[in-house]
Amino acid sequence: MNRTIKFRGKDKHDCWRIGWLEVTNDGRFYILENDKYWSDDGFHNNDFSGSYEILEESIGQFTGLFDKNCKEIYEGDIVKHPYIDPIFRDLVETKDGVTSEVVFHNGAFVIKYDINDHIYLCDFTRHNHAEVVGNIYDNRELIRK
């Protein structure tokens, strides 16, 4: 099985970067693009143009899943989806759907309904019921109950 492991984060210029996540010994976070890597003796591949220091609070991992428009879904994304009844877990069709944050919880990527209720993200993507509409860093106002 081939699994794509990559991360997303914002640099100090407010630009999103996607690639490998590296943490330096002094606690700085980098997204490394173009097959660069970090070791104790510095960056390798002699090309520093694809290495970006990023803000720790903006880091999100790629879930390995795609929304109904084939857009990659990352931890911290806000997805629009149908409402699921919290007691019976039935899909309830609503005109506009609801929006929720994608989080990593108990070993899985889930949609966060509230502090105690999570539903597996794959339950929505499997049937093309999820659409990325923003992320918690740029569009927190999109999350509504």
Short mmCIF file of N, CA, C and O in Angstrom, two decimals:
data_model
loop_
_atom_site.label_atom_id
_atom_site.label_comp_id
_atom_site.label_asym_id
_atom_site.label_seq_id
_atom_site.Cartn_x
_atom_site.Cartn_y
_atom_site.Cartn_z
N MET A 1 0.83 -1.17 0.00
CA MET A 1 0.00 0.00 0.00
C MET A 1 0.88 1.24 0.00
O MET A 1 1.81 1.35 0.77
N ASN A 2 0.60 2.16 -0.88
CA ASN A 2 1.36 3.39 -0.96
C ASN A 2 0.62 4.48 -0.20
O ASN A 2 -0.54 4.75 -0.47
N ARG A 3 1.28 5.10 0.75
CA ARG A 3 0.66 6.12 1.58
C ARG A 3 1.44 7.42 1.43
O ARG A 3 2.65 7.45 1.65
N THR A 4 0.75 8.50 1.10
CA THR A 4 1.40 9.79 0.96
C THR A 4 1.38 10.48 2.31
O THR A 4 0.32 10.76 2.87
N ILE A 5 2.57 10.73 2.84
CA ILE A 5 2.68 11.45 4.11
C ILE A 5 3.28 12.80 3.82
O ILE A 5 4.43 12.91 3.37
N LYS A 6 2.49 13.84 4.03
CA LYS A 6 2.98 15.20 3.84
C LYS A 6 2.20 16.13 4.74
O LYS A 6 1.16 15.76 5.31
N PHE A 7 2.73 17.32 4.87
CA PHE A 7 2.16 18.30 5.78
C PHE A 7 1.99 19.62 5.08
O PHE A 7 2.59 19.88 4.03
N ARG A 8 1.20 20.48 5.71
CA ARG A 8 0.97 21.82 5.22
C ARG A 8 1.22 22.77 6.38
O ARG A 8 0.94 22.45 7.53
N GLY A 9 1.76 23.95 6.08
CA GLY A 9 1.97 24.96 7.11
C GLY A 9 2.17 26.32 6.47
O GLY A 9 2.52 26.42 5.30
N LYS A 10 1.94 27.36 7.26
CA LYS A 10 2.09 28.73 6.78
C LYS A 10 3.47 29.27 7.16
O LYS A 10 3.92 29.11 8.28
N ASP A 11 4.10 29.93 6.19
CA ASP A 11 5.39 30.56 6.49
C ASP A 11 5.17 31.96 7.04
O ASP A 11 4.03 32.42 7.18
N LYS A 12 6.27 32.66 7.34
CA LYS A 12 6.15 33.99 7.96
C LYS A 12 5.58 35.04 7.01
O LYS A 12 5.21 36.12 7.44
N HIS A 13 5.47 34.71 5.72
CA HIS A 13 4.88 35.62 4.74
C HIS A 13 3.40 35.31 4.48
O HIS A 13 2.82 35.79 3.53
N ASP A 14 2.83 34.45 5.32
CA ASP A 14 1.42 34.06 5.24
C ASP A 14 1.11 33.24 3.98
O ASP A 14 0.00 33.26 3.46
N CYS A 15 2.10 32.49 3.50
CA CYS A 15 1.92 31.61 2.33
C CYS A 15 1.90 30.16 2.81
O CYS A 15 2.69 29.77 3.67
N TRP A 16 0.99 29.38 2.22
CA TRP A 16 0.92 27.96 2.55
C TRP A 16 2.03 27.22 1.84
O TRP A 16 2.30 27.45 0.67
N ARG A 17 2.67 26.28 2.54
CA ARG A 17 3.72 25.42 2.00
C ARG A 17 3.31 23.97 2.25
O ARG A 17 2.75 23.64 3.29
N ILE A 18 3.62 23.10 1.30
CA ILE A 18 3.28 21.68 1.41
C ILE A 18 4.53 20.85 1.15
O ILE A 18 5.26 21.09 0.19
N GLY A 19 4.76 19.87 2.00
CA GLY A 19 5.90 18.98 1.82
C GLY A 19 6.19 18.20 3.09
O GLY A 19 5.30 17.93 3.90
N TRP A 20 7.46 17.84 3.27
CA TRP A 20 7.89 17.12 4.47
C TRP A 20 7.97 18.08 5.63
O TRP A 20 8.38 19.22 5.48
N LEU A 21 7.62 17.61 6.81
CA LEU A 21 7.74 18.41 8.03
C LEU A 21 9.02 18.01 8.75
O LEU A 21 9.26 16.83 8.97
N GLU A 22 9.81 18.99 9.10
CA GLU A 22 11.03 18.75 9.87
C GLU A 22 11.05 19.70 11.06
O GLU A 22 10.63 20.85 10.96
N VAL A 23 11.54 19.20 12.19
CA VAL A 23 11.69 20.00 13.38
C VAL A 23 13.17 20.02 13.72
O VAL A 23 13.80 18.97 13.83
N THR A 24 13.74 21.21 13.90
CA THR A 24 15.16 21.33 14.21
C THR A 24 15.38 21.12 15.71
O THR A 24 14.44 21.15 16.50
N ASN A 25 16.62 20.94 16.08
CA ASN A 25 16.95 20.73 17.50
C ASN A 25 16.59 21.92 18.36
O ASN A 25 16.36 21.78 19.55
N ASP A 26 16.55 23.11 17.76
CA ASP A 26 16.20 24.30 18.53
C ASP A 26 14.69 24.59 18.49
O ASP A 26 14.25 25.66 18.90
N GLY A 27 13.88 23.64 17.97
CA GLY A 27 12.43 23.76 18.04
C GLY A 27 11.78 24.55 16.92
O GLY A 27 10.61 24.90 17.03
N ARG A 28 12.49 24.80 15.83
CA ARG A 28 11.87 25.47 14.69
C ARG A 28 11.28 24.42 13.75
O ARG A 28 11.75 23.30 13.67
N PHE A 29 10.22 24.82 13.04
CA PHE A 29 9.51 23.91 12.14
C PHE A 29 9.72 24.35 10.70
O PHE A 29 9.64 25.54 10.39
N TYR A 30 9.98 23.37 9.83
CA TYR A 30 10.21 23.64 8.42
C TYR A 30 9.34 22.73 7.55
O TYR A 30 9.14 21.57 7.89
N ILE A 31 8.86 23.27 6.46
CA ILE A 31 8.29 22.46 5.39
C ILE A 31 9.38 22.40 4.33
O ILE A 31 9.89 23.42 3.89
N LEU A 32 9.72 21.19 3.93
CA LEU A 32 10.77 20.97 2.95
C LEU A 32 10.15 20.48 1.65
O LEU A 32 9.56 19.41 1.60
N GLU A 33 10.29 21.28 0.62
CA GLU A 33 9.79 20.90 -0.69
C GLU A 33 10.96 20.43 -1.54
O GLU A 33 12.12 20.64 -1.19
N ASN A 34 10.69 19.77 -2.63
CA ASN A 34 11.72 19.34 -3.60
C ASN A 34 12.73 18.37 -3.03
O ASN A 34 13.93 18.50 -3.26
N ASP A 35 12.27 17.39 -2.23
CA ASP A 35 13.12 16.31 -1.74
C ASP A 35 14.30 16.77 -0.91
O ASP A 35 15.36 16.18 -0.94
N LYS A 36 14.15 17.81 -0.14
CA LYS A 36 15.20 18.24 0.77
C LYS A 36 14.96 17.57 2.12
O LYS A 36 13.86 17.16 2.43
N TYR A 37 15.99 17.46 2.90
CA TYR A 37 15.82 16.91 4.22
C TYR A 37 16.79 17.56 5.18
O TYR A 37 17.78 18.16 4.79
N TRP A 38 16.50 17.44 6.46
CA TRP A 38 17.29 18.06 7.51
C TRP A 38 17.93 16.97 8.35
O TRP A 38 17.32 15.96 8.65
N SER A 39 19.17 17.18 8.71
CA SER A 39 19.81 16.32 9.69
C SER A 39 20.58 17.24 10.64
O SER A 39 20.57 18.46 10.48
N ASP A 40 21.25 16.67 11.60
CA ASP A 40 21.95 17.49 12.59
C ASP A 40 23.00 18.41 11.98
O ASP A 40 23.35 19.42 12.57
N ASP A 41 23.48 18.07 10.81
CA ASP A 41 24.48 18.94 10.18
C ASP A 41 23.86 19.86 9.13
O ASP A 41 24.57 20.44 8.31
N GLY A 42 22.54 20.04 9.12
CA GLY A 42 21.90 21.04 8.27
C GLY A 42 21.07 20.44 7.15
O GLY A 42 20.83 19.25 7.10
N PHE A 43 20.63 21.34 6.26
CA PHE A 43 19.84 20.92 5.11
C PHE A 43 20.74 20.23 4.09
O PHE A 43 21.89 20.59 3.92
N HIS A 44 20.15 19.27 3.39
CA HIS A 44 20.90 18.55 2.35
C HIS A 44 20.26 18.79 1.00
O HIS A 44 19.13 19.24 0.91
N ASN A 45 20.99 18.48 -0.03
CA ASN A 45 20.60 18.66 -1.42
C ASN A 45 21.05 20.03 -1.93
O ASN A 45 20.73 20.42 -3.02
N ASN A 46 21.78 20.78 -1.13
CA ASN A 46 22.43 22.03 -1.51
C ASN A 46 21.53 23.05 -2.18
O ASN A 46 22.00 23.95 -2.85
N ASP A 47 20.24 22.92 -2.06
CA ASP A 47 19.31 23.87 -2.65
C ASP A 47 18.31 24.26 -1.58
O ASP A 47 17.41 23.51 -1.26
N PHE A 48 18.46 25.45 -1.02
CA PHE A 48 17.64 25.87 0.10
C PHE A 48 16.36 26.58 -0.33
O PHE A 48 15.58 27.00 0.48
N SER A 49 16.11 26.72 -1.62
CA SER A 49 14.97 27.50 -2.09
C SER A 49 13.63 26.87 -1.72
O SER A 49 12.63 27.55 -1.65
N GLY A 50 13.58 25.56 -1.45
CA GLY A 50 12.32 24.90 -1.13
C GLY A 50 12.18 24.57 0.34
O GLY A 50 11.42 23.70 0.69
N SER A 51 12.89 25.28 1.21
CA SER A 51 12.81 25.03 2.65
C SER A 51 12.24 26.27 3.31
O SER A 51 12.79 27.35 3.18
N TYR A 52 11.13 26.10 4.02
CA TYR A 52 10.43 27.25 4.58
C TYR A 52 10.17 27.04 6.06
O TYR A 52 9.57 26.04 6.45
N GLU A 53 10.59 28.00 6.87
CA GLU A 53 10.24 27.95 8.28
C GLU A 53 8.75 28.29 8.39
O GLU A 53 8.27 29.23 7.75
N ILE A 54 8.03 27.52 9.16
CA ILE A 54 6.59 27.70 9.26
C ILE A 54 6.16 27.91 10.71
O ILE A 54 6.89 27.61 11.64
N LEU A 55 4.94 28.40 10.86
CA LEU A 55 4.37 28.63 12.17
C LEU A 55 3.82 27.32 12.72
O LEU A 55 3.02 26.64 12.06
N GLU A 56 4.22 26.97 13.92
CA GLU A 56 3.83 25.69 14.51
C GLU A 56 2.31 25.52 14.57
O GLU A 56 1.79 24.45 14.28
N GLU A 57 1.59 26.58 14.91
CA GLU A 57 0.14 26.47 15.07
C GLU A 57 -0.59 26.23 13.76
O GLU A 57 -1.77 25.88 13.76
N SER A 58 0.08 26.37 12.62
CA SER A 58 -0.57 26.18 11.32
C SER A 58 -0.32 24.80 10.72
O SER A 58 -0.84 24.49 9.66
N ILE A 59 0.42 23.96 11.39
CA ILE A 59 0.79 22.64 10.85
C ILE A 59 -0.43 21.72 10.79
O ILE A 59 -1.18 21.60 11.75
N GLY A 60 -0.62 21.08 9.63
CA GLY A 60 -1.68 20.09 9.47
C GLY A 60 -1.21 18.98 8.56
O GLY A 60 -0.56 19.22 7.55
N GLN A 61 -1.53 17.75 8.90
CA GLN A 61 -1.13 16.59 8.10
C GLN A 61 -2.17 16.29 7.03
O GLN A 61 -3.38 16.44 7.26
N PHE A 62 -1.72 15.85 5.87
CA PHE A 62 -2.60 15.37 4.81
C PHE A 62 -3.28 14.11 5.30
O PHE A 62 -2.65 13.20 5.81
N THR A 63 -4.60 14.04 5.15
CA THR A 63 -5.37 12.89 5.65
C THR A 63 -5.27 11.67 4.74
O THR A 63 -5.65 10.58 5.14
N GLY A 64 -4.83 11.88 3.52
CA GLY A 64 -4.83 10.79 2.54
C GLY A 64 -6.16 10.71 1.81
O GLY A 64 -6.34 9.84 0.95
N LEU A 65 -7.08 11.60 2.13
CA LEU A 65 -8.42 11.60 1.54
C LEU A 65 -8.65 12.86 0.72
O LEU A 65 -7.97 13.88 0.92
N PHE A 66 -9.62 12.77 -0.18
CA PHE A 66 -9.93 13.88 -1.08
C PHE A 66 -11.41 14.22 -0.95
O PHE A 66 -12.24 13.34 -0.71
N ASP A 67 -11.75 15.49 -1.17
CA ASP A 67 -13.15 15.87 -1.10
C ASP A 67 -13.85 15.55 -2.42
O ASP A 67 -13.24 14.98 -3.33
N LYS A 68 -15.10 15.94 -2.55
CA LYS A 68 -15.87 15.59 -3.76
C LYS A 68 -15.36 16.29 -5.01
O LYS A 68 -15.70 15.89 -6.11
N ASN A 69 -14.49 17.30 -4.85
CA ASN A 69 -13.88 17.99 -5.99
C ASN A 69 -12.44 17.56 -6.22
O ASN A 69 -11.68 18.25 -6.88
N CYS A 70 -12.05 16.44 -5.62
CA CYS A 70 -10.70 15.88 -5.72
C CYS A 70 -9.63 16.78 -5.09
O CYS A 70 -8.46 16.73 -5.47
N LYS A 71 -10.02 17.60 -4.13
CA LYS A 71 -9.08 18.45 -3.40
C LYS A 71 -8.58 17.69 -2.18
O LYS A 71 -9.35 17.04 -1.48
N GLU A 72 -7.28 17.78 -1.92
CA GLU A 72 -6.70 17.12 -0.77
C GLU A 72 -7.29 17.69 0.52
O GLU A 72 -7.52 18.90 0.62
N ILE A 73 -7.53 16.82 1.50
CA ILE A 73 -8.06 17.25 2.79
C ILE A 73 -6.95 17.15 3.83
O ILE A 73 -6.33 16.11 3.98
N TYR A 74 -6.73 18.26 4.55
CA TYR A 74 -5.70 18.34 5.58
C TYR A 74 -6.34 18.52 6.95
O TYR A 74 -7.44 19.07 7.07
N GLU A 75 -5.62 18.08 7.96
CA GLU A 75 -5.98 18.38 9.33
C GLU A 75 -6.09 19.90 9.47
O GLU A 75 -5.24 20.63 8.98
N GLY A 76 -7.17 20.37 10.06
CA GLY A 76 -7.38 21.81 10.18
C GLY A 76 -8.26 22.39 9.09
O GLY A 76 -8.64 23.55 9.16
N ASP A 77 -8.60 21.59 8.08
CA ASP A 77 -9.53 22.05 7.05
C ASP A 77 -10.94 22.12 7.62
O ASP A 77 -11.27 21.42 8.58
N ILE A 78 -11.75 22.95 7.00
CA ILE A 78 -13.17 23.02 7.32
C ILE A 78 -13.90 22.40 6.14
O ILE A 78 -13.69 22.81 5.00
N VAL A 79 -14.70 21.39 6.43
CA VAL A 79 -15.43 20.71 5.36
C VAL A 79 -16.93 20.91 5.54
O VAL A 79 -17.45 20.95 6.66
N LYS A 80 -17.59 21.04 4.40
CA LYS A 80 -19.05 21.09 4.38
C LYS A 80 -19.54 19.67 4.12
O LYS A 80 -19.00 18.97 3.27
N HIS A 81 -20.56 19.26 4.88
CA HIS A 81 -21.03 17.88 4.79
C HIS A 81 -22.47 17.80 5.25
O HIS A 81 -22.97 18.71 5.92
N PRO A 82 -23.17 16.70 4.94
CA PRO A 82 -24.54 16.53 5.45
C PRO A 82 -24.51 16.35 6.97
O PRO A 82 -23.52 15.93 7.55
N TYR A 83 -25.62 16.65 7.58
CA TYR A 83 -25.76 16.48 9.03
C TYR A 83 -26.00 15.01 9.35
O TYR A 83 -26.77 14.33 8.67
N ILE A 84 -25.34 14.51 10.36
CA ILE A 84 -25.54 13.15 10.85
C ILE A 84 -26.22 13.25 12.22
O ILE A 84 -25.74 13.95 13.11
N ASP A 85 -27.33 12.55 12.39
CA ASP A 85 -28.02 12.54 13.67
C ASP A 85 -27.08 11.99 14.74
O ASP A 85 -26.55 10.89 14.58
N PRO A 86 -26.83 12.74 15.83
CA PRO A 86 -25.85 12.30 16.83
C PRO A 86 -26.26 11.07 17.62
O PRO A 86 -25.40 10.40 18.17
N ILE A 87 -27.53 10.75 17.65
CA ILE A 87 -27.97 9.58 18.43
C ILE A 87 -28.06 8.34 17.54
O ILE A 87 -27.48 7.30 17.83
N PHE A 88 -28.77 8.44 16.43
CA PHE A 88 -29.01 7.28 15.57
C PHE A 88 -27.99 7.15 14.44
O PHE A 88 -27.95 6.15 13.74
N ARG A 89 -27.17 8.18 14.24
CA ARG A 89 -26.14 8.22 13.20
C ARG A 89 -26.72 8.12 11.79
O ARG A 89 -26.07 7.65 10.87
N ASP A 90 -27.95 8.56 11.63
CA ASP A 90 -28.57 8.60 10.31
C ASP A 90 -28.15 9.86 9.59
O ASP A 90 -27.98 10.92 10.20
N LEU A 91 -28.00 9.77 8.27
CA LEU A 91 -27.71 10.93 7.44
C LEU A 91 -29.00 11.74 7.30
O LEU A 91 -30.03 11.22 6.90
N VAL A 92 -28.93 13.00 7.66
CA VAL A 92 -30.09 13.88 7.58
C VAL A 92 -29.80 14.92 6.50
O VAL A 92 -28.86 15.69 6.61
N GLU A 93 -30.59 14.90 5.45
CA GLU A 93 -30.39 15.86 4.37
C GLU A 93 -30.83 17.24 4.83
O GLU A 93 -31.93 17.41 5.36
N THR A 94 -29.96 18.20 4.65
CA THR A 94 -30.29 19.59 4.93
C THR A 94 -29.97 20.39 3.69
O THR A 94 -29.14 20.00 2.88
N LYS A 95 -30.61 21.52 3.54
CA LYS A 95 -30.42 22.33 2.35
C LYS A 95 -28.96 22.75 2.17
O LYS A 95 -28.37 22.59 1.11
N ASP A 96 -28.37 23.28 3.25
CA ASP A 96 -27.01 23.81 3.15
C ASP A 96 -25.95 22.89 3.73
O ASP A 96 -24.77 23.12 3.52
N GLY A 97 -26.34 21.87 4.47
CA GLY A 97 -25.36 21.04 5.14
C GLY A 97 -24.78 21.79 6.33
O GLY A 97 -25.26 22.85 6.72
N VAL A 98 -23.77 21.23 6.93
CA VAL A 98 -23.09 21.86 8.05
C VAL A 98 -21.60 21.89 7.76
O VAL A 98 -21.11 21.19 6.86
N THR A 99 -20.87 22.68 8.51
CA THR A 99 -19.42 22.74 8.35
C THR A 99 -18.77 22.35 9.66
O THR A 99 -19.26 22.71 10.74
N SER A 100 -17.67 21.61 9.55
CA SER A 100 -16.95 21.14 10.73
C SER A 100 -15.46 21.09 10.44
O SER A 100 -15.04 21.01 9.28
N GLU A 101 -14.69 21.06 11.50
CA GLU A 101 -13.24 21.00 11.41
C GLU A 101 -12.77 19.55 11.30
O GLU A 101 -13.32 18.66 11.94
N VAL A 102 -11.72 19.31 10.51
CA VAL A 102 -11.07 18.00 10.42
C VAL A 102 -9.97 17.97 11.46
O VAL A 102 -9.11 18.85 11.51
N VAL A 103 -10.01 16.95 12.34
CA VAL A 103 -9.01 16.80 13.39
C VAL A 103 -8.51 15.36 13.41
O VAL A 103 -9.14 14.46 12.85
N PHE A 104 -7.38 15.15 14.08
CA PHE A 104 -6.86 13.81 14.32
C PHE A 104 -7.23 13.45 15.74
O PHE A 104 -6.86 14.15 16.69
N HIS A 105 -8.01 12.37 15.91
CA HIS A 105 -8.54 12.01 17.22
C HIS A 105 -8.51 10.50 17.39
O HIS A 105 -9.05 9.77 16.56
N ASN A 106 -7.89 10.02 18.44
CA ASN A 106 -7.81 8.59 18.74
C ASN A 106 -7.34 7.76 17.55
O ASN A 106 -7.91 6.72 17.23
N GLY A 107 -6.31 8.23 16.87
CA GLY A 107 -5.69 7.47 15.79
C GLY A 107 -6.36 7.55 14.44
O GLY A 107 -6.04 6.77 13.55
N ALA A 108 -7.29 8.49 14.25
CA ALA A 108 -7.98 8.61 12.96
C ALA A 108 -8.31 10.07 12.66
O ALA A 108 -8.44 10.89 13.57
N PHE A 109 -8.46 10.35 11.37
CA PHE A 109 -8.93 11.67 10.97
C PHE A 109 -10.44 11.67 11.02
O PHE A 109 -11.10 10.79 10.45
N VAL A 110 -11.00 12.64 11.73
CA VAL A 110 -12.43 12.70 11.96
C VAL A 110 -12.94 14.11 11.74
O VAL A 110 -12.17 15.07 11.68
N ILE A 111 -14.25 14.20 11.62
CA ILE A 111 -14.93 15.49 11.60
C ILE A 111 -15.40 15.74 13.02
O ILE A 111 -16.07 14.90 13.63
N LYS A 112 -15.06 16.90 13.54
CA LYS A 112 -15.37 17.26 14.92
C LYS A 112 -16.74 17.94 14.98
O LYS A 112 -16.89 19.06 14.51
N TYR A 113 -17.72 17.23 15.54
CA TYR A 113 -19.06 17.81 15.70
C TYR A 113 -19.09 18.74 16.90
O TYR A 113 -19.64 19.81 16.87
N ASP A 114 -18.58 18.27 18.01
CA ASP A 114 -18.42 19.08 19.21
C ASP A 114 -17.31 18.44 20.02
O ASP A 114 -16.67 17.50 19.57
N ILE A 115 -17.11 18.89 21.22
CA ILE A 115 -15.97 18.42 22.01
C ILE A 115 -16.00 16.92 22.27
O ILE A 115 -14.97 16.28 22.41
N ASN A 116 -17.18 16.31 22.31
CA ASN A 116 -17.29 14.89 22.63
C ASN A 116 -17.78 14.02 21.48
O ASN A 116 -17.96 12.84 21.65
N ASP A 117 -18.03 14.59 20.32
CA ASP A 117 -18.61 13.82 19.23
C ASP A 117 -17.78 13.99 17.96
O ASP A 117 -17.58 15.11 17.49
N HIS A 118 -17.31 12.87 17.44
CA HIS A 118 -16.50 12.85 16.23
C HIS A 118 -17.03 11.77 15.30
O HIS A 118 -17.46 10.72 15.76
N ILE A 119 -16.95 12.02 13.99
CA ILE A 119 -17.36 11.02 13.00
C ILE A 119 -16.21 10.86 12.02
O ILE A 119 -15.60 11.84 11.58
N TYR A 120 -15.91 9.63 11.65
CA TYR A 120 -14.79 9.35 10.75
C TYR A 120 -14.94 10.13 9.45
O TYR A 120 -15.99 10.10 8.81
N LEU A 121 -13.87 10.79 9.05
CA LEU A 121 -13.86 11.56 7.81
C LEU A 121 -14.13 10.67 6.61
O LEU A 121 -14.85 11.04 5.68
N CYS A 122 -13.59 9.45 6.62
CA CYS A 122 -13.79 8.54 5.49
C CYS A 122 -15.25 8.17 5.27
O CYS A 122 -15.65 7.83 4.16
N ASP A 123 -16.08 8.28 6.31
CA ASP A 123 -17.51 8.01 6.13
C ASP A 123 -18.16 9.03 5.21
O ASP A 123 -19.16 8.75 4.56
N PHE A 124 -17.60 10.23 5.17
CA PHE A 124 -18.12 11.27 4.29
C PHE A 124 -17.46 11.24 2.91
O PHE A 124 -18.12 11.41 1.90
N THR A 125 -16.15 11.03 2.87
CA THR A 125 -15.44 11.06 1.58
C THR A 125 -15.77 9.85 0.71
O THR A 125 -15.76 9.95 -0.51
N ARG A 126 -16.07 8.73 1.33
CA ARG A 126 -16.39 7.51 0.59
C ARG A 126 -17.56 7.70 -0.37
O ARG A 126 -17.61 7.14 -1.44
N HIS A 127 -18.51 8.54 0.03
CA HIS A 127 -19.70 8.77 -0.79
C HIS A 127 -19.76 10.19 -1.35
O HIS A 127 -20.84 10.67 -1.70
N ASN A 128 -18.60 10.84 -1.43
CA ASN A 128 -18.51 12.21 -1.96
C ASN A 128 -19.42 13.18 -1.23
O ASN A 128 -20.05 14.04 -1.84
N HIS A 129 -19.48 13.08 0.09
CA HIS A 129 -20.31 13.96 0.90
C HIS A 129 -19.51 15.06 1.59
O HIS A 129 -20.04 15.76 2.43
N ALA A 130 -18.24 15.22 1.29
CA ALA A 130 -17.42 16.23 1.95
C ALA A 130 -16.85 17.19 0.91
O ALA A 130 -16.45 16.78 -0.18
N GLU A 131 -16.82 18.46 1.28
CA GLU A 131 -16.24 19.49 0.41
C GLU A 131 -15.44 20.46 1.26
O GLU A 131 -15.96 21.03 2.22
N VAL A 132 -14.15 20.64 0.94
CA VAL A 132 -13.32 21.60 1.66
C VAL A 132 -13.79 23.00 1.29
O VAL A 132 -13.86 23.36 0.12
N VAL A 133 -14.11 23.80 2.32
CA VAL A 133 -14.57 25.18 2.09
C VAL A 133 -13.64 26.20 2.71
O VAL A 133 -13.84 27.41 2.55
N GLY A 134 -12.61 25.76 3.40
CA GLY A 134 -11.65 26.66 4.03
C GLY A 134 -10.83 25.91 5.05
O GLY A 134 -10.74 24.69 5.03
N ASN A 135 -10.21 26.66 5.96
CA ASN A 135 -9.44 26.06 7.03
C ASN A 135 -9.54 26.92 8.28
O ASN A 135 -9.95 28.08 8.21
N ILE A 136 -9.19 26.37 9.42
CA ILE A 136 -9.37 27.07 10.69
C ILE A 136 -8.41 28.25 10.86
O ILE A 136 -8.62 29.08 11.74
N TYR A 137 -7.39 28.34 10.05
CA TYR A 137 -6.41 29.42 10.17
C TYR A 137 -6.85 30.66 9.41
O TYR A 137 -6.60 31.77 9.85
N ASP A 138 -7.50 30.45 8.29
CA ASP A 138 -7.92 31.57 7.44
C ASP A 138 -9.42 31.85 7.52
O ASP A 138 -9.86 32.94 7.19
N ASN A 139 -10.22 30.84 7.89
CA ASN A 139 -11.67 30.95 7.78
C ASN A 139 -12.43 30.38 8.98
O ASN A 139 -13.44 29.72 8.82
N ARG A 140 -11.98 30.65 10.17
CA ARG A 140 -12.61 30.08 11.36
C ARG A 140 -14.11 30.38 11.42
O ARG A 140 -14.92 29.61 11.92
N GLU A 141 -14.52 31.50 10.83
CA GLU A 141 -15.93 31.89 10.86
C GLU A 141 -16.83 30.92 10.09
O GLU A 141 -18.06 30.94 10.23
N LEU A 142 -16.26 30.04 9.28
CA LEU A 142 -17.04 29.08 8.51
C LEU A 142 -17.58 27.93 9.35
O LEU A 142 -18.47 27.20 8.92
N ILE A 143 -17.00 27.72 10.52
CA ILE A 143 -17.49 26.64 11.36
C ILE A 143 -18.77 27.10 12.03
O ILE A 143 -18.80 28.11 12.72
N ARG A 144 -19.85 26.37 11.76
CA ARG A 144 -21.13 26.71 12.37
C ARG A 144 -21.83 25.43 12.78
O ARG A 144 -21.63 24.38 12.18
N LYS A 145 -22.61 25.54 13.78
CA LYS A 145 -23.32 24.36 14.30
C LYS A 145 -24.70 24.28 13.70
O LYS A 145 -25.31 25.23 13.38
#
